[in-house]
Short mmCIF file of C-alpha atoms in Angstrom, two decimals:
data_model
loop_
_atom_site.label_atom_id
_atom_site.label_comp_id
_atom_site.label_asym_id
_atom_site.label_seq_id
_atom_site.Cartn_x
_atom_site.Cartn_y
_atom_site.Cartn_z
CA UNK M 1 159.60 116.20 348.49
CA UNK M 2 157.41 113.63 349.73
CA UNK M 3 157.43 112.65 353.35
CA UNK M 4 160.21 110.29 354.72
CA UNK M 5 160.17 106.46 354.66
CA UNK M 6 159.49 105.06 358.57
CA UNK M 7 159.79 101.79 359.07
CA UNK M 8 157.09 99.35 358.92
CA UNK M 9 155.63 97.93 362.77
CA UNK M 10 155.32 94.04 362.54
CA UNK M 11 151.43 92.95 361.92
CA UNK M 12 149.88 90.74 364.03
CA UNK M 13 147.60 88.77 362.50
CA UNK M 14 145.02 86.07 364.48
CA UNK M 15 145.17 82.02 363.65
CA UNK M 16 141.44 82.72 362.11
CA UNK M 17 142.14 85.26 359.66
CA UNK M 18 145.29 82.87 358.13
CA UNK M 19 144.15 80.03 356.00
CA UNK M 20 144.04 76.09 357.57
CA UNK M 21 146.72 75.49 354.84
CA UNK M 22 148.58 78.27 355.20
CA UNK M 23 149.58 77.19 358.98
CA UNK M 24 152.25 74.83 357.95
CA UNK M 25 154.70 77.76 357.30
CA UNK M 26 154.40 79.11 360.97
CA UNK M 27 156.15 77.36 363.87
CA UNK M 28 154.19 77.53 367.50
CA UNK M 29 156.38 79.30 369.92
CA UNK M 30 157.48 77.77 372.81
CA UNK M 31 156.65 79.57 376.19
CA UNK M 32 158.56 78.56 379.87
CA UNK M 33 155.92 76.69 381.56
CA UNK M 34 154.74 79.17 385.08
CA UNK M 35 155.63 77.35 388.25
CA UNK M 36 151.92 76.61 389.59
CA UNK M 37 151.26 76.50 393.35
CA UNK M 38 149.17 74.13 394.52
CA UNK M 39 147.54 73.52 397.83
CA UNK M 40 147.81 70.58 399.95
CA UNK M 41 143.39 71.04 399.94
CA UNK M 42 143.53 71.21 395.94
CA UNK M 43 143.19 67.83 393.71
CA UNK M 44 143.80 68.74 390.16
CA UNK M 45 141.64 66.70 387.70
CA UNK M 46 143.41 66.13 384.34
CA UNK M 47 142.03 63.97 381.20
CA UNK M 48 143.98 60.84 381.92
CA UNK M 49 143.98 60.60 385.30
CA UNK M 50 142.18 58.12 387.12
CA UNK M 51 139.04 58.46 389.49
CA UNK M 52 140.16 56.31 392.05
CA UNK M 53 143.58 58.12 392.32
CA UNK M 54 141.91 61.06 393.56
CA UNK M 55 139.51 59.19 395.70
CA UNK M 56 142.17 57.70 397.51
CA UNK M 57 143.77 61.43 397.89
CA UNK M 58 140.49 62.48 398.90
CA UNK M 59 140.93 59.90 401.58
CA UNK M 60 143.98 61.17 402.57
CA UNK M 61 142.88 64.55 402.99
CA UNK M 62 140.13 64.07 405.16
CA UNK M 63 141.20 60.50 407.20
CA UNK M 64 144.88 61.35 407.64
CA UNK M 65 145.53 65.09 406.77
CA UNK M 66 142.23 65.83 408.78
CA UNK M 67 141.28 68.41 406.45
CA UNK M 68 137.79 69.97 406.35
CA UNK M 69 137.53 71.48 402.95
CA UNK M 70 138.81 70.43 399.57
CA UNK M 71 138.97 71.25 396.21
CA UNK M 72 138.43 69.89 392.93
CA UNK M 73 139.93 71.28 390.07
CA UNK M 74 139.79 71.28 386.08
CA UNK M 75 140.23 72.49 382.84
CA UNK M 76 138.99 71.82 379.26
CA UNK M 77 138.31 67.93 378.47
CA UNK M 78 138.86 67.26 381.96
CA UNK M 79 135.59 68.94 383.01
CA UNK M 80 133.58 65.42 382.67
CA UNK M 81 136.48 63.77 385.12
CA UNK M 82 136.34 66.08 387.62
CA UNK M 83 132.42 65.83 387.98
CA UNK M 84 132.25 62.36 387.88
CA UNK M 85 135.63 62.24 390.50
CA UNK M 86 133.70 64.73 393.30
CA UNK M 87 129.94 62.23 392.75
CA UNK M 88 132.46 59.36 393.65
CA UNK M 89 134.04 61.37 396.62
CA UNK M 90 130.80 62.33 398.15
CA UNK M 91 129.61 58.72 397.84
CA UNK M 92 132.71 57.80 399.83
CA UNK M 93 132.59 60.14 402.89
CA UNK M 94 129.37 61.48 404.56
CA UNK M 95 127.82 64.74 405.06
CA UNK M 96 129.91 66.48 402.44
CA UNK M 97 128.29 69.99 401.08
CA UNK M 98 129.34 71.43 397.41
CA UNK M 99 129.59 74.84 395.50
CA UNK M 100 130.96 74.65 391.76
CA UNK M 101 132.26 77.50 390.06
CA UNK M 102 132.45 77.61 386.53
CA UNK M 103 134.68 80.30 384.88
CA UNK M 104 137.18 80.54 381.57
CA UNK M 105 140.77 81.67 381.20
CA UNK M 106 142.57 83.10 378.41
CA UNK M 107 145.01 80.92 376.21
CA UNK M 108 146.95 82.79 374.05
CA UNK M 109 149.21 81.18 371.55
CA UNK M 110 152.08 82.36 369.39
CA UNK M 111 153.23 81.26 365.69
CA UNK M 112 156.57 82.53 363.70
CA UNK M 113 156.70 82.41 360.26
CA UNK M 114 159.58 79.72 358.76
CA UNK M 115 159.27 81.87 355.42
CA UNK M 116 160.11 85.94 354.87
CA UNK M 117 157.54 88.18 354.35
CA UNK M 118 154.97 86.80 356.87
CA UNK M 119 153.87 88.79 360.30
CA UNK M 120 153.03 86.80 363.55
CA UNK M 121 150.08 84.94 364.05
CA UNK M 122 148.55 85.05 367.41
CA UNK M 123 145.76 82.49 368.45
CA UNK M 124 143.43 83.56 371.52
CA UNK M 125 141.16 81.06 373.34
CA UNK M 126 138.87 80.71 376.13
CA UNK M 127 139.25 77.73 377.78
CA UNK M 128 136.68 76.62 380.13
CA UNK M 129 137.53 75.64 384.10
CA UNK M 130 135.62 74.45 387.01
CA UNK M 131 136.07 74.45 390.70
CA UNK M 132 133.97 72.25 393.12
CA UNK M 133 134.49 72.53 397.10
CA UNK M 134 133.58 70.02 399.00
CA UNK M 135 133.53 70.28 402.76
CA UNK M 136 132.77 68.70 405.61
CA UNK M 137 131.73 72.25 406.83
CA UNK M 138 128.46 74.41 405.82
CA UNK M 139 128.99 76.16 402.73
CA UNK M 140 126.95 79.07 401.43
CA UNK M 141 123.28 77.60 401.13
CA UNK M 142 122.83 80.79 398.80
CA UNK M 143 125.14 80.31 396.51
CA UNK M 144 124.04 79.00 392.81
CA UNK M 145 126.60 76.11 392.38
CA UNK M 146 125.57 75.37 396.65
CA UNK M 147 124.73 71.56 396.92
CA UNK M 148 123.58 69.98 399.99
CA UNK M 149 125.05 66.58 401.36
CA UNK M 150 123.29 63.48 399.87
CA UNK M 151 121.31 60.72 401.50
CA UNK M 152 123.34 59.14 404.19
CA UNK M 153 122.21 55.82 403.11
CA UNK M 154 124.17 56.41 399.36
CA UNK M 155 127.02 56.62 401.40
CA UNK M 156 129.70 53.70 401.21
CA UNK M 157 132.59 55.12 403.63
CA UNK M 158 136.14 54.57 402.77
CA UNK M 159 138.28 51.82 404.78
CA UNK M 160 141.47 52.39 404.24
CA UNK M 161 142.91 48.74 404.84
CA UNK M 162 140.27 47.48 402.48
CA UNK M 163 141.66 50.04 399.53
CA UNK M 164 145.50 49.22 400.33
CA UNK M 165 144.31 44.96 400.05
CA UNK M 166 142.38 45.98 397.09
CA UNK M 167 145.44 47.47 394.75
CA UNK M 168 147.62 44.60 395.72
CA UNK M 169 145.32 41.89 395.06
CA UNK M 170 144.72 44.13 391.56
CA UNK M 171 148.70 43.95 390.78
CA UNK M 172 149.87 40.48 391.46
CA UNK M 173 146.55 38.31 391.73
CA UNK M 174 146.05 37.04 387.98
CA UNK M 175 149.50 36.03 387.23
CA UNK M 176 149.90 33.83 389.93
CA UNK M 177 147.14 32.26 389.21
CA UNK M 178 147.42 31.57 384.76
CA UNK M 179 151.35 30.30 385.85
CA UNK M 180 150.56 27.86 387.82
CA UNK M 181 147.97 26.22 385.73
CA UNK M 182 150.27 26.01 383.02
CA UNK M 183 153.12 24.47 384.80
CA UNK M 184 150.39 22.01 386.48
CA UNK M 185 149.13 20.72 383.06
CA UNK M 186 152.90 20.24 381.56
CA UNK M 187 153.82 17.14 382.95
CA UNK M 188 150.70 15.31 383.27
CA UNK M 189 149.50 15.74 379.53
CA UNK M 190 150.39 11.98 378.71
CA UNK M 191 148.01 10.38 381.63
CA UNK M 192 145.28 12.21 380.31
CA UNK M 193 145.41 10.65 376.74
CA UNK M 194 146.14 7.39 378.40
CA UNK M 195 142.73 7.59 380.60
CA UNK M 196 140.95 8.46 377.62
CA UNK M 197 142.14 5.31 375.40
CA UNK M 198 140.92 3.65 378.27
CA UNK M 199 137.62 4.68 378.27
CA UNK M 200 137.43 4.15 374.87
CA UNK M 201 138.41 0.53 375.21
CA UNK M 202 135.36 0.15 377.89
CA UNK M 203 133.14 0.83 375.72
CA UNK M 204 134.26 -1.28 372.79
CA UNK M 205 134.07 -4.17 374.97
CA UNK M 206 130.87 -4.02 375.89
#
């Protein structure tokens, strides 16, 4: 007799080893999203944020908050962002030292089949993050990523008033301004063809 039948285990196969075109029978599962803590130091960077957002948190932190120490944070396309966001933010407030830590963290990504007769396709990633402290403190001068304050002279502080005038002069200001031309012109669009048949006239005469 030949040995006994056992059931099959379920093959796992990775996104790589199953064909571009062969993807559209699998369905990406959908995992619970983890409740993330973050800290009141932390200002997480994402793709479409905006710079100045997290300037004017930066602000907060250190003017009202009277933090010491933040913390800029990022993953994968938002890399760029959160470089260019912690240039702006030691350009704003003086005497500000920085460490950045790069690092990776593991993605992994589920697909079912729709059809019978496939196995599970599992798709692992690395996707790159980045950390950069800034502090008001001294960080460690020995550290690789370590980056000592810049020139005070660079240095345009933030004034708080002067960024609350600026967003409400950025919100309202134009409209104002294009309706009340327009309303203006309206009425008065008659006079100015009569004062230029008038002109016209001048001229003939002479």
């Amino acid at each position: 007799l030949g040995s006994p039948l056992l059931p099959r285990s379920p093959l796992r196969h990775s996104a790589s080893e199953v064909c571009t075109g062969a993807m559209d029978k699998y369905r990406k599962v959908m995992k619970p999203r983890e409740a993330l803590v973050k800290d009141d130091e932390e200002i997480r960077v994402t793709a479409a944020g905006s710079v100045s957002a997290y300037v004017s948190r930066a602000a907060k932190l250190f003017n009202e908050m009277d933090k010491k120490t933040l913390t800029v944070t990022a993953t994968g396309n938002a890399l760029t962002k959160a470089v260019t966001a912690a240039e702006v933010i030691k350009r704003r407030f003086k005497g500000l030292h920085q460490v950045t830590k790069l690092d990776s963290q593991e993605i992994v990504d589920e697909y079912e089949p729709l059809e019978e007769g496939l196995d599970k396709v599992t798709d692992v990633r690395n996707v790159p993050c980045m950390v950069i402290t800034l502090s008001k403190d001294d960080l460690d001068k020995f550290d690789k990523g370590y980056q000592g304050p810049i020139d005070e002279a660079l240095v345009t502080e933030v004034d708080p008033e002067e960024m609350a005038k600026s967003r409400g002069r950025g919100r309202g200001g134009g409209r104002g301004k294009g309706r009340g031309k327009g309303v203006g012109k309206s009425p008065s669009g008659k006079g100015g063809k009569g004062k230029s048949t008038a002109e016209k006239g001048k001229g003939k005469g002479k």
